[in-house]
Short mmCIF file of C-alpha atoms in Angstrom, two decimals:
data_model
loop_
_atom_site.label_atom_id
_atom_site.label_comp_id
_atom_site.label_asym_id
_atom_site.label_seq_id
_atom_site.Cartn_x
_atom_site.Cartn_y
_atom_site.Cartn_z
CA MET A 1 134.55 -74.56 166.68
CA PRO A 2 137.09 -73.82 169.43
CA PHE A 3 137.30 -70.34 170.93
CA SER A 4 139.21 -67.79 168.86
CA SER A 5 141.91 -65.26 169.70
CA ARG A 6 141.39 -61.57 168.96
CA VAL A 7 143.57 -61.89 165.86
CA GLU A 8 141.42 -64.79 164.60
CA ILE A 9 138.22 -62.87 165.39
CA VAL A 10 139.38 -59.85 163.38
CA ARG A 11 140.51 -62.05 160.48
CA ALA A 12 137.16 -63.90 160.48
CA ALA A 13 135.17 -60.63 160.47
CA SER A 14 137.31 -59.30 157.63
CA SER A 15 136.40 -62.34 155.54
CA GLY A 16 132.64 -62.01 156.16
CA LYS A 17 132.28 -64.54 158.98
CA VAL A 18 130.02 -64.01 162.01
CA ILE A 19 131.92 -63.35 165.24
CA SER A 20 130.96 -62.91 168.89
CA PHE A 21 132.51 -60.78 171.62
CA PRO A 22 131.47 -59.14 174.91
CA THR A 23 130.13 -55.59 175.09
CA ASP A 24 128.96 -53.28 177.88
CA THR A 25 125.37 -54.57 177.58
CA VAL A 26 125.08 -58.18 176.41
CA PRO A 27 127.44 -60.22 174.21
CA ALA A 28 127.16 -59.47 170.50
CA LEU A 29 126.93 -61.43 167.31
CA ALA A 30 128.63 -59.31 164.66
CA VAL A 31 129.44 -59.39 160.97
CA SER A 32 130.63 -57.04 158.25
CA PRO A 33 127.55 -55.00 157.16
CA ALA A 34 127.64 -56.50 153.65
CA TYR A 35 127.05 -59.95 155.20
CA SER A 36 124.12 -58.94 157.44
CA PRO A 37 121.77 -61.68 156.15
CA ALA A 38 124.01 -64.23 157.90
CA ILE A 39 122.91 -62.94 161.32
CA PHE A 40 119.21 -62.99 160.39
CA HIS A 41 119.64 -66.60 159.27
CA LEU A 42 121.61 -67.66 162.39
CA LYS A 43 119.20 -66.08 164.85
CA GLN A 44 116.07 -67.03 162.89
CA ARG A 45 115.34 -63.31 163.15
CA GLN A 46 112.42 -61.57 161.47
CA PRO A 47 113.16 -58.62 159.14
CA ASP A 48 111.22 -56.20 161.38
CA LYS A 49 114.09 -56.32 163.91
CA PRO A 50 116.97 -54.35 162.38
CA LEU A 51 120.63 -54.80 163.22
CA ILE A 52 122.72 -52.14 164.96
CA LEU A 53 125.92 -50.69 163.54
CA MET A 54 128.54 -50.82 166.29
CA ALA A 55 131.85 -49.01 165.92
CA ALA A 56 134.93 -47.90 167.84
CA SER A 57 134.57 -44.19 167.05
CA GLU A 58 132.21 -41.56 165.71
CA SER A 59 134.35 -41.22 162.58
CA ASP A 60 133.71 -44.92 161.79
CA ILE A 61 129.96 -44.29 162.04
CA ARG A 62 129.81 -41.03 160.12
CA ALA A 63 129.90 -42.58 156.63
CA TYR A 64 126.81 -44.67 157.46
CA VAL A 65 124.67 -41.73 158.60
CA THR A 66 123.39 -38.67 156.79
CA GLY A 67 122.17 -35.41 158.27
CA THR A 68 122.43 -31.63 158.16
CA GLY A 69 125.18 -29.74 159.94
CA GLU A 70 122.63 -28.61 162.54
CA GLU A 71 121.49 -32.20 163.11
CA TRP A 72 125.08 -33.40 163.50
CA GLN A 73 125.62 -30.73 166.14
CA ILE A 74 122.60 -32.02 168.12
CA TRP A 75 123.59 -35.66 167.65
CA ARG A 76 127.21 -34.97 168.62
CA GLU A 77 126.10 -33.43 171.94
CA ILE A 78 124.29 -36.68 172.79
CA MET A 79 127.19 -38.82 171.51
CA GLU A 80 129.72 -36.89 173.60
CA LYS A 81 127.54 -37.20 176.69
CA TYR A 82 126.68 -40.91 176.46
CA TRP A 83 129.31 -42.59 174.26
CA PRO A 84 130.99 -44.85 174.71
CA GLY A 85 127.95 -46.28 176.44
CA GLN A 86 124.65 -48.10 176.44
CA LEU A 87 122.79 -45.83 174.03
CA THR A 88 121.81 -46.71 170.46
CA LEU A 89 120.84 -43.76 168.27
CA VAL A 90 118.59 -44.45 165.27
CA LEU A 91 119.57 -41.90 162.63
CA PRO A 92 119.00 -41.36 158.90
CA ALA A 93 120.98 -43.97 156.96
CA SER A 94 123.37 -43.10 154.16
CA GLU A 95 123.57 -45.11 150.94
CA LYS A 96 126.50 -47.02 152.46
CA VAL A 97 124.14 -48.97 154.77
CA PRO A 98 123.15 -52.30 153.17
CA ARG A 99 119.37 -52.70 152.94
CA ALA A 100 119.74 -56.07 154.67
CA MET A 101 120.63 -54.36 157.97
CA ASN A 102 117.14 -52.83 158.24
CA PRO A 103 115.01 -54.56 155.60
CA LEU A 104 111.69 -52.88 156.43
CA ASP A 105 113.06 -49.34 156.84
CA PRO A 106 116.39 -48.95 155.06
CA THR A 107 116.19 -45.17 155.55
CA THR A 108 117.38 -45.47 159.18
CA ILE A 109 120.21 -47.20 161.04
CA GLY A 110 120.87 -47.73 164.73
CA VAL A 111 124.43 -46.79 165.73
CA ARG A 112 126.40 -47.25 168.94
CA ILE A 113 129.89 -47.11 170.45
CA PRO A 114 130.12 -49.61 173.34
CA ASP A 115 131.75 -48.85 176.68
CA SER A 116 133.84 -52.01 176.48
CA SER A 117 137.55 -51.77 175.76
CA ILE A 118 137.75 -55.25 174.22
CA ALA A 119 134.77 -54.53 171.94
CA ARG A 120 136.27 -51.19 170.83
CA GLU A 121 139.68 -52.79 170.24
CA ILE A 122 138.09 -55.39 167.95
CA LEU A 123 135.94 -52.77 166.18
CA ALA A 124 138.96 -50.49 165.69
CA GLU A 125 140.54 -53.29 163.65
CA THR A 126 137.45 -54.53 161.79
CA GLY A 127 135.69 -51.23 161.19
CA ALA A 128 131.99 -50.81 161.95
CA LEU A 129 130.07 -54.09 162.22
CA ALA A 130 126.41 -55.08 161.99
CA THR A 131 125.51 -56.40 165.44
CA THR A 132 122.79 -57.84 167.63
CA SER A 133 122.57 -59.69 170.91
CA ALA A 134 123.92 -63.24 170.96
CA ASN A 135 120.78 -65.37 171.17
CA ARG A 136 118.16 -67.00 169.02
CA SER A 137 115.27 -64.67 168.23
CA GLY A 138 112.76 -64.50 171.07
CA GLU A 139 115.12 -66.07 173.61
CA SER A 140 117.13 -64.45 176.41
CA PRO A 141 120.61 -63.16 175.54
CA LEU A 142 123.41 -65.67 176.05
CA LEU A 143 125.89 -64.30 178.57
CA THR A 144 128.91 -66.62 178.35
CA ALA A 145 131.32 -67.59 175.60
CA THR A 146 130.56 -71.28 176.28
CA ASP A 147 126.80 -70.82 175.82
CA ILE A 148 127.32 -68.82 172.61
CA GLU A 149 129.71 -71.43 171.17
CA ARG A 150 127.27 -74.21 172.06
CA THR A 151 124.27 -72.41 170.51
CA PHE A 152 126.10 -71.10 167.42
CA PRO A 153 128.86 -73.64 166.66
CA GLY A 154 129.85 -71.97 163.36
CA VAL A 155 130.46 -68.55 164.93
CA TYR A 156 133.97 -67.36 165.81
CA VAL A 157 133.66 -66.70 169.56
CA LEU A 158 136.32 -64.67 171.35
CA GLU A 159 138.30 -66.90 173.69
CA SER A 160 136.72 -67.31 177.07
CA GLY A 161 137.56 -64.85 179.79
CA ASN A 162 135.62 -62.68 182.17
CA TRP A 163 132.95 -61.73 179.66
CA ASN A 164 130.65 -60.23 182.26
CA ALA A 165 133.19 -57.91 183.92
CA ASN A 166 131.76 -54.74 182.33
CA SER A 167 128.45 -56.07 181.06
CA SER A 168 125.15 -54.78 182.43
CA GLY A 169 123.25 -57.77 181.04
CA GLN A 170 120.63 -55.26 179.87
CA PRO A 171 120.10 -54.12 176.27
CA SER A 172 120.93 -50.53 175.34
CA THR A 173 118.45 -47.67 175.37
CA VAL A 174 117.31 -47.05 171.78
CA ALA A 175 116.41 -43.47 170.78
CA ARG A 176 115.24 -42.54 167.26
CA TRP A 177 115.75 -39.06 165.82
CA ASN A 178 112.39 -37.79 164.54
CA GLY A 179 113.70 -34.59 162.94
CA ASN A 180 113.01 -32.46 166.00
CA GLY A 181 113.96 -34.64 168.96
CA TRP A 182 114.18 -38.20 170.24
CA ASP A 183 111.58 -40.98 170.42
CA ILE A 184 112.53 -43.72 172.90
CA LEU A 185 111.98 -47.08 171.19
CA ARG A 186 113.46 -49.17 174.03
CA GLN A 187 114.28 -48.01 177.54
CA GLY A 188 117.53 -49.32 178.92
CA LYS A 189 119.94 -48.09 181.58
CA ILE A 190 120.45 -44.64 180.00
CA ILE A 191 117.57 -42.17 180.34
CA LEU A 192 117.48 -39.26 177.87
#
């Protein structure tokens, strides 16, 4: 499939197709949350590796997360400090999160706002998307549009450009809320 314009990417995501675009960490594979199984199938990914909900703003994430007013105050402090950025927060999932995004623990969902203007522009038009790194499970992340298109020929890949301009090439830090504080599940660039 030839590379796609931003308009085509948004249209494809809106119709349940898997898309790919650059982020501030590594390029993403993304799909509307209701179509999450498509990414597991494409990547040959095991169900013990949940997808991350990526969005353009906190308000887009809010419907997918549930917590007390006090918890939201704590979470918002972290969000305001590190977002947009390379931090994924694993929070209690609302009923809006499809079980397929986190098959083994549907009570939680990882959420993130990337520090990439092109990613946020796409997400502002599509709404929150289920995402993961663009690679087959167990392999290194693919870093160019050409490599992604070659590996996943059915995916709508954003037209080639300088994909690595703002990319760290390193996955995000993942921190899970345990009810009292944060457990670091994966250490990335951001240190809590």
